PDB file of C-alpha atoms in Angstrom:
ATOM      1  CA  TRP A  21       0.850  -7.826  15.674  1.00  0.00           C
ATOM      2  CA  MET A  22       1.449  -4.255  16.478  1.00  0.00           C
ATOM      3  CA  CYS A  23       4.236  -2.420  18.349  1.00  0.00           C
ATOM      4  CA  CYS A  24       4.348   1.768  19.228  1.00  0.00           C
ATOM      5  CA  CYS A  25       6.364   3.815  17.219  1.00  0.00           C
ATOM      6  CA  THR A  26       8.425   6.273  18.562  1.00  0.00           C
ATOM      7  CA  ASP A  27      10.330  10.183  16.181  1.00  0.00           C
ATOM      8  CA  ASP A  28       8.205   8.529  13.506  1.00  0.00           C
ATOM      9  CA  LEU A  29       8.666  12.618  11.921  1.00  0.00           C
ATOM     10  CA  GLU A  30      12.817  11.932  11.523  1.00  0.00           C
ATOM     11  CA  THR A  31      12.586   8.329  10.774  1.00  0.00           C
ATOM     12  CA  SER A  32      13.247   9.327   6.302  1.00  0.00           C
ATOM     13  CA  GLU A  33      16.554  10.586   7.179  1.00  0.00           C
ATOM     14  CA  ASN A  34      17.060   6.362   7.510  1.00  0.00           C
ATOM     15  CA  ILE A  35      15.319   6.106   4.938  1.00  0.00           C
ATOM     16  CA  MET A  36      16.148   5.592   0.826  1.00  0.00           C
ATOM     17  CA  PRO A  37      13.373   6.864  -1.851  1.00  0.00           C
ATOM     18  CA  LEU A  38      12.800   6.188  -4.767  1.00  0.00           C
ATOM     19  CA  ASN A  39      15.150   7.813  -6.777  1.00  0.00           C
ATOM     20  CA  ASP A  40      15.521   8.874 -10.868  1.00  0.00           C
ATOM     21  CA  GLU A  41      16.453   5.220 -11.886  1.00  0.00           C
ATOM     22  CA  ALA A  42      13.238   3.792 -10.577  1.00  0.00           C
ATOM     23  CA  GLU A  43      11.687   6.923 -12.276  1.00  0.00           C
ATOM     24  CA  THR A  44      13.077   6.969 -15.182  1.00  0.00           C
ATOM     25  CA  ALA A  45      12.169   3.120 -16.176  1.00  0.00           C
ATOM     26  CA  PHE A  46       8.731   3.903 -15.086  1.00  0.00           C
ATOM     27  CA  VAL A  47       7.894   4.762 -18.744  1.00  0.00           C
ATOM     28  CA  PRO A  48       4.008   5.212 -19.385  1.00  0.00           C
ATOM     29  CA  MET A  49       2.612   2.896 -22.520  1.00  0.00           C
ATOM     30  CA  PRO A  50       3.081   3.918 -26.447  1.00  0.00           C
ATOM     31  CA  PRO A  51       0.286   5.423 -28.139  1.00  0.00           C
ATOM     32  CA  LEU A  52      -0.909   1.552 -29.186  1.00  0.00           C
ATOM     33  CA  ALA A  53      -0.823   1.409 -33.859  1.00  0.00           C
ATOM     34  CA  ASN A  54      -3.941  -0.391 -33.926  1.00  0.00           C
ATOM     35  CA  GLY A  55      -5.053  -0.918 -31.048  1.00  0.00           C
ATOM     36  CA  LYS A  56      -2.238  -3.612 -30.521  1.00  0.00           C
ATOM     37  CA  LEU A  57       1.794  -2.911 -29.778  1.00  0.00           C
ATOM     38  CA  THR A  58       4.331  -3.906 -33.155  1.00  0.00           C
ATOM     39  CA  PRO A  59       7.466  -6.597 -31.876  1.00  0.00           C
ATOM     40  CA  HIS A  60       8.872  -3.932 -30.896  1.00  0.00           C
ATOM     41  CA  GLN A  61       6.955  -1.667 -28.844  1.00  0.00           C
ATOM     42  CA  GLN A  62       7.100  -4.926 -27.218  1.00  0.00           C
ATOM     43  CA  GLU A  63       9.728  -5.889 -26.658  1.00  0.00           C
ATOM     44  CA  VAL A  64      11.295  -2.638 -25.286  1.00  0.00           C
ATOM     45  CA  GLN A  65       8.585  -2.303 -22.785  1.00  0.00           C
ATOM     46  CA  LYS A  66       9.524  -5.959 -21.558  1.00  0.00           C
ATOM     47  CA  LEU A  67      12.625  -5.033 -20.717  1.00  0.00           C
ATOM     48  CA  LYS A  68      11.130  -1.867 -18.652  1.00  0.00           C
ATOM     49  CA  LEU A  69       9.110  -3.256 -16.975  1.00  0.00           C
ATOM     50  CA  GLN A  70      11.790  -5.661 -15.914  1.00  0.00           C
ATOM     51  CA  ALA A  71      13.790  -3.221 -15.362  1.00  0.00           C
ATOM     52  CA  MET A  72      11.086  -1.338 -13.523  1.00  0.00           C
ATOM     53  CA  VAL A  73      10.667  -4.519 -11.610  1.00  0.00           C
ATOM     54  CA  THR A  74      14.648  -5.128 -10.244  1.00  0.00           C
ATOM     55  CA  THR A  75      14.954  -1.308  -9.419  1.00  0.00           C
ATOM     56  CA  PHE A  76      11.289  -1.149  -6.736  1.00  0.00           C
ATOM     57  CA  ALA A  77      12.713  -4.392  -5.508  1.00  0.00           C
ATOM     58  CA  ARG A  78      16.974  -3.494  -4.397  1.00  0.00           C
ATOM     59  CA  GLN A  79      15.179  -0.134  -2.725  1.00  0.00           C
ATOM     60  CA  ALA A  80      12.273  -1.199  -1.254  1.00  0.00           C
ATOM     61  CA  VAL A  81      15.026  -4.646   0.537  1.00  0.00           C
ATOM     62  CA  GLN A  82      16.109  -1.406   1.657  1.00  0.00           C
ATOM     63  CA  GLY A  83      13.751   0.917   2.483  1.00  0.00           C
ATOM     64  CA  VAL A  84      11.178   3.433   0.894  1.00  0.00           C
ATOM     65  CA  PRO A  85       9.544   6.713   2.798  1.00  0.00           C
ATOM     66  CA  CYS A  86       6.186   6.383   2.770  1.00  0.00           C
ATOM     67  CA  THR A  87       3.506   8.191   5.543  1.00  0.00           C
ATOM     68  CA  TYR A  88       2.123   4.948   7.336  1.00  0.00           C
ATOM     69  CA  VAL A  89      -2.020   6.007   8.625  1.00  0.00           C
ATOM     70  CA  ARG A  90      -3.168   4.442  12.288  1.00  0.00           C
ATOM     71  CA  GLU A  91      -6.680   3.616  12.306  1.00  0.00           C
ATOM     72  CA  ASN A  92      -8.217   4.393  15.124  1.00  0.00           C
ATOM     73  CA  GLY A  93      -7.596   4.433  19.861  1.00  0.00           C
ATOM     74  CA  PRO A  94      -5.094   7.421  20.245  1.00  0.00           C
ATOM     75  CA  GLY A  95      -2.964   6.388  18.778  1.00  0.00           C
ATOM     76  CA  SER A  96      -4.464   6.952  15.461  1.00  0.00           C
ATOM     77  CA  GLY A  97      -2.530   9.468  13.048  1.00  0.00           C
ATOM     78  CA  CYS A  98      -0.084  10.515  10.241  1.00  0.00           C
ATOM     79  CA  PHE A  99       3.065   8.469  10.558  1.00  0.00           C
ATOM     80  CA  ARG A 100       6.497   9.087   8.925  1.00  0.00           C
ATOM     81  CA  MET A 101       7.626   5.910   7.880  1.00  0.00           C
ATOM     82  CA  GLN A 102       9.038   3.134   5.087  1.00  0.00           C
ATOM     83  CA  TYR A 103       7.707   0.230   3.518  1.00  0.00           C
ATOM     84  CA  SER A 104      10.725  -2.545   2.582  1.00  0.00           C
ATOM     85  CA  ILE A 105       9.939  -6.044   1.042  1.00  0.00           C
ATOM     86  CA  THR A 106      12.161  -9.040   3.129  1.00  0.00           C
ATOM     87  CA  SER A 107      14.979 -10.079   1.306  1.00  0.00           C
ATOM     88  CA  GLY A 108      13.481 -13.702  -0.287  1.00  0.00           C
ATOM     89  CA  LEU A 109      10.274 -11.190  -1.140  1.00  0.00           C
ATOM     90  CA  GLU A 110       8.235 -13.261   1.700  1.00  0.00           C
ATOM     91  CA  ASN A 111       7.099 -10.105   3.601  1.00  0.00           C
ATOM     92  CA  LEU A 112       5.261  -6.289   3.204  1.00  0.00           C
ATOM     93  CA  LEU A 113       6.998  -4.668   6.472  1.00  0.00           C
ATOM     94  CA  ILE A 114       6.007  -0.776   7.265  1.00  0.00           C
ATOM     95  CA  SER A 115       8.274   0.245   9.430  1.00  0.00           C
ATOM     96  CA  SER A 116      10.195   3.597  11.269  1.00  0.00           C
ATOM     97  CA  ALA A 117      13.752   3.472  11.546  1.00  0.00           C
ATOM     98  CA  ASP A 118      15.533   4.191  14.733  1.00  0.00           C
ATOM     99  CA  ASN A 119      18.565   6.809  14.467  1.00  0.00           C
ATOM    100  CA  ALA A 120      20.980   5.513  16.905  1.00  0.00           C
ATOM    101  CA  THR A 121      21.695   2.082  15.354  1.00  0.00           C
ATOM    102  CA  PRO A 122      21.350   2.003  11.132  1.00  0.00           C
ATOM    103  CA  GLY A 123      18.742  -1.025  10.019  1.00  0.00           C
ATOM    104  CA  ASP A 124      16.988  -1.458  13.286  1.00  0.00           C
ATOM    105  CA  THR A 125      13.406  -0.515  13.291  1.00  0.00           C
ATOM    106  CA  GLU A 126      10.287  -1.211  14.378  1.00  0.00           C
ATOM    107  CA  VAL A 127       7.716  -3.602  12.851  1.00  0.00           C
ATOM    108  CA  GLU A 128       4.147  -1.587  12.781  1.00  0.00           C
ATOM    109  CA  VAL A 129       2.826  -4.161  10.326  1.00  0.00           C
ATOM    110  CA  VAL A 130       3.830  -7.349   8.270  1.00  0.00           C
ATOM    111  CA  CYS A 131       1.782  -8.143   5.477  1.00  0.00           C
ATOM    112  CA  PRO A 132       2.602 -12.095   3.771  1.00  0.00           C
ATOM    113  CA  MET A 133       3.756 -10.697   0.245  1.00  0.00           C
ATOM    114  CA  ALA A 134       1.070 -14.015  -1.396  1.00  0.00           C
ATOM    115  CA  MET A 135      -1.708 -13.535   0.305  1.00  0.00           C
ATOM    116  CA  ILE A 136      -2.151  -9.229  -0.626  1.00  0.00           C
ATOM    117  CA  LYS A 137      -5.663 -10.260  -1.802  1.00  0.00           C
ATOM    118  CA  ASP A 138      -6.693  -6.559  -3.109  1.00  0.00           C
ATOM    119  CA  ILE A 139      -4.779  -2.361  -4.039  1.00  0.00           C
ATOM    120  CA  TYR A 140      -7.539   0.216  -3.611  1.00  0.00           C
ATOM    121  CA  THR A 141      -6.353   3.200  -4.051  1.00  0.00           C
ATOM    122  CA  TYR A 142      -7.802   6.413  -3.712  1.00  0.00           C
ATOM    123  CA  MET A 143      -7.045   7.943  -7.345  1.00  0.00           C
ATOM    124  CA  GLU A 144      -9.459   4.498  -8.855  1.00  0.00           C
ATOM    125  CA  ASP A 145     -11.263   3.806  -6.627  1.00  0.00           C
ATOM    126  CA  GLY A 146     -12.516   7.498  -4.540  1.00  0.00           C
ATOM    127  CA  GLN A 147     -13.116   8.684  -1.408  1.00  0.00           C
ATOM    128  CA  ALA A 148     -15.948   4.763  -0.131  1.00  0.00           C
ATOM    129  CA  VAL A 149     -13.603   2.241  -0.249  1.00  0.00           C
ATOM    130  CA  PHE A 150     -12.056   4.530   2.518  1.00  0.00           C
ATOM    131  CA  ARG A 151     -13.095   5.365   6.330  1.00  0.00           C
ATOM    132  CA  GLN A 152     -14.524   8.814   6.329  1.00  0.00           C
ATOM    133  CA  ASP A 153     -12.412   9.268   9.954  1.00  0.00           C
ATOM    134  CA  LEU A 154      -9.205   7.698   8.176  1.00  0.00           C
ATOM    135  CA  LEU A 155     -10.154  10.131   4.924  1.00  0.00           C
ATOM    136  CA  GLN A 156      -9.542  12.829   7.383  1.00  0.00           C
ATOM    137  CA  GLN A 157      -6.785  11.920   8.567  1.00  0.00           C
ATOM    138  CA  VAL A 158      -5.317  12.246   5.509  1.00  0.00           C
ATOM    139  CA  GLU A 159      -6.748  16.269   5.022  1.00  0.00           C
ATOM    140  CA  GLU A 160      -5.666  17.541   8.381  1.00  0.00           C
ATOM    141  CA  ALA A 161      -2.623  15.812   8.226  1.00  0.00           C
ATOM    142  CA  GLY A 162      -2.182  17.808   4.825  1.00  0.00           C
ATOM    143  CA  LEU A 163      -1.183  14.959   2.365  1.00  0.00           C
ATOM    144  CA  ASP A 164      -2.668  14.398  -0.478  1.00  0.00           C
ATOM    145  CA  LYS A 165      -5.383  11.769  -0.270  1.00  0.00           C
ATOM    146  CA  GLU A 166      -4.306  11.296  -4.508  1.00  0.00           C
ATOM    147  CA  LEU A 167      -1.275   9.406  -3.268  1.00  0.00           C
ATOM    148  CA  LEU A 168      -3.397   7.291  -0.841  1.00  0.00           C
ATOM    149  CA  ILE A 169      -3.472   2.944  -1.316  1.00  0.00           C
ATOM    150  CA  MET A 170      -5.110   0.524   1.116  1.00  0.00           C
ATOM    151  CA  ILE A 171      -3.732  -2.395   0.751  1.00  0.00           C
ATOM    152  CA  VAL A 172      -6.092  -5.528   1.791  1.00  0.00           C
ATOM    153  CA  PHE A 173      -4.465  -8.928   3.053  1.00  0.00           C
ATOM    154  CA  THR A 174      -6.306 -12.457   5.024  1.00  0.00           C
ATOM    155  CA  ASN A 175      -4.429 -14.374   7.529  1.00  0.00           C
ATOM    156  CA  GLY A 176      -3.218 -11.270   9.470  1.00  0.00           C
ATOM    157  CA  ASN A 177      -1.375 -11.701  12.728  1.00  0.00           C
ATOM    158  CA  GLY A 178      -3.398  -8.484  14.328  1.00  0.00           C
ATOM    159  CA  ASN A 179      -0.963  -6.378  12.537  1.00  0.00           C
ATOM    160  CA  GLY A 180      -3.343  -4.942  10.561  1.00  0.00           C
ATOM    161  CA  GLN A 181      -7.254  -3.817  10.841  1.00  0.00           C
ATOM    162  CA  SER A 182      -9.870  -5.839  10.531  1.00  0.00           C
ATOM    163  CA  ILE A 183     -12.400  -6.263   7.962  1.00  0.00           C
ATOM    164  CA  GLN A 184     -15.944  -5.697   8.641  1.00  0.00           C
ATOM    165  CA  ALA A 185     -18.076  -8.588   6.847  1.00  0.00           C
ATOM    166  CA  LEU A 186     -20.646  -7.198   6.555  1.00  0.00           C
ATOM    167  CA  ARG A 187     -23.774  -5.887   3.729  1.00  0.00           C
ATOM    168  CA  PRO A 188     -24.193  -2.762   2.261  1.00  0.00           C
ATOM    169  CA  GLY A 189     -27.165  -1.509   3.839  1.00  0.00           C
ATOM    170  CA  SER A 190     -26.664  -4.071   7.151  1.00  0.00           C
ATOM    171  CA  SER A 191     -25.708  -2.176  10.442  1.00  0.00           C
ATOM    172  CA  ASN A 192     -24.840  -3.635  13.939  1.00  0.00           C
ATOM    173  CA  GLY A 193     -24.002  -0.678  15.923  1.00  0.00           C
ATOM    174  CA  GLN A 194     -20.873   0.241  15.838  1.00  0.00           C
ATOM    175  CA  ASN A 195     -20.252  -2.157  12.658  1.00  0.00           C
ATOM    176  CA  SER A 196     -22.651  -0.435   9.885  1.00  0.00           C
ATOM    177  CA  THR A 197     -21.001  -0.413   7.010  1.00  0.00           C
ATOM    178  CA  CYS A 198     -22.956   3.079   5.607  1.00  0.00           C
ATOM    179  CA  PRO A 199     -21.022   4.175   2.312  1.00  0.00           C
ATOM    180  CA  GLY A 200     -16.964   4.992   3.338  1.00  0.00           C
ATOM    181  CA  ASP A 201     -16.406   2.558   6.612  1.00  0.00           C
ATOM    182  CA  GLY A 202     -13.483   1.211   4.275  1.00  0.00           C
ATOM    183  CA  PHE A 203     -16.514  -1.309   3.900  1.00  0.00           C
ATOM    184  CA  TYR A 204     -15.169  -3.775   0.186  1.00  0.00           C
ATOM    185  CA  PRO A 205     -18.217  -6.295  -0.438  1.00  0.00           C
ATOM    186  CA  ALA A 206     -16.275  -7.599  -4.526  1.00  0.00           C
ATOM    187  CA  GLU A 207     -13.750  -8.628  -1.764  1.00  0.00           C
ATOM    188  CA  ALA A 208     -15.258 -10.635   1.144  1.00  0.00           C
ATOM    189  CA  ASP A 209     -17.528 -11.883  -1.705  1.00  0.00           C
ATOM    190  CA  ALA A 210     -14.449 -13.409  -3.419  1.00  0.00           C
ATOM    191  CA  ALA A 211     -13.623 -14.105   0.307  1.00  0.00           C
ATOM    192  CA  THR A 212     -16.926 -16.129   0.378  1.00  0.00           C
ATOM    193  CA  SER A 213     -16.731 -17.668  -2.881  1.00  0.00           C
ATOM    194  CA  ARG A 214     -13.566 -19.548  -1.573  1.00  0.00           C
ATOM    195  CA  GLY A 215     -14.904 -20.270   1.719  1.00  0.00           C
ATOM    196  CA  GLU A 216     -12.619 -17.585   3.304  1.00  0.00           C
ATOM    197  CA  ALA A 217     -13.553 -16.494   6.193  1.00  0.00           C
ATOM    198  CA  SER A 218     -13.734 -12.135   5.322  1.00  0.00           C
ATOM    199  CA  SER A 219     -13.187 -11.988   8.662  1.00  0.00           C
ATOM    200  CA  ASN A 220      -9.143 -12.931   7.786  1.00  0.00           C
ATOM    201  CA  LEU A 221      -9.390  -9.334   5.636  1.00  0.00           C
ATOM    202  CA  PHE A 222      -7.262  -7.207   6.579  1.00  0.00           C
ATOM    203  CA  ARG A 223      -5.797  -3.345   5.835  1.00  0.00           C
ATOM    204  CA  PHE A 224      -3.647  -1.644   6.169  1.00  0.00           C
ATOM    205  CA  CYS A 225      -3.237   2.496   4.772  1.00  0.00           C
ATOM    206  CA  LEU A 226       0.007   4.680   3.538  1.00  0.00           C
ATOM    207  CA  VAL A 227      -0.138   7.627   1.598  1.00  0.00           C
ATOM    208  CA  MET A 228       3.207   7.796  -0.891  1.00  0.00           C
ATOM    209  CA  ASP A 229       5.452  10.830  -1.632  1.00  0.00           C
ATOM    210  CA  SER A 230       5.132  11.335  -5.106  1.00  0.00           C
ATOM    211  CA  LEU A 231       2.832   9.790  -7.747  1.00  0.00           C
ATOM    212  CA  ALA A 232       5.550   8.600  -9.327  1.00  0.00           C
ATOM    213  CA  SER A 233       6.307   6.759  -6.379  1.00  0.00           C
ATOM    214  CA  ARG A 234       3.007   5.729  -6.066  1.00  0.00           C
ATOM    215  CA  ASP A 235       2.654   4.355  -9.678  1.00  0.00           C
ATOM    216  CA  ILE A 236       5.883   2.275  -9.175  1.00  0.00           C
ATOM    217  CA  PHE A 237       4.846   0.662  -6.060  1.00  0.00           C
ATOM    218  CA  LEU A 238       0.661  -0.343  -7.094  1.00  0.00           C
ATOM    219  CA  GLU A 239       2.562  -1.387 -10.838  1.00  0.00           C
ATOM    220  CA  CYS A 240       5.414  -2.825  -9.150  1.00  0.00           C
ATOM    221  CA  MET A 241       2.607  -4.658  -6.366  1.00  0.00           C
ATOM    222  CA  ARG A 242       0.219  -5.735  -9.234  1.00  0.00           C
ATOM    223  CA  ILE A 243       2.148  -7.469 -11.285  1.00  0.00           C
TER     224      ILE A 243
END
């Protein structure tokens, strides 16, 4: 389900950004000697990864600012919101904070963590996996497409944009899967092989606030 959100531009005041602790914990992999990490480097990287995940989870429970790209309809556009993870780590939520009542939020998307199938990024996957009108919304809002990510999940409750279960090049009226229509053949094929209907796949898109916040989100969510 989807809720209409108001005063989206004011929500960032109530949302905790990823702080220096989280960004410090995110350290690139060290140069490899003969293509392998030494036992000491492995232990150091393990501890750094644990610290980064712990910091990410603690801050995500409180809420981290981002921009939500609402697709389709008269209410489409880019809105300042937050992503958060429920305390039991069951759901990833996209919501707007209510300034009048701290901690009170209107939920836009509920994504079960266990049902996340893939995360796409403009940085890694390019524009082919994103709808052209969505990319235009991001550009018109003055946002950096390099910070754009898309979460694809299943077993949704209608609180995301349904992914069309058509093959590339096929056409069925307005559901044509031309490049840029937001079609994901790899995940659709994988869903079919698992006996799942790809029409049960849902997506939502976020623009993160910085390269560091994007990379931390990706690193922790992909573990």
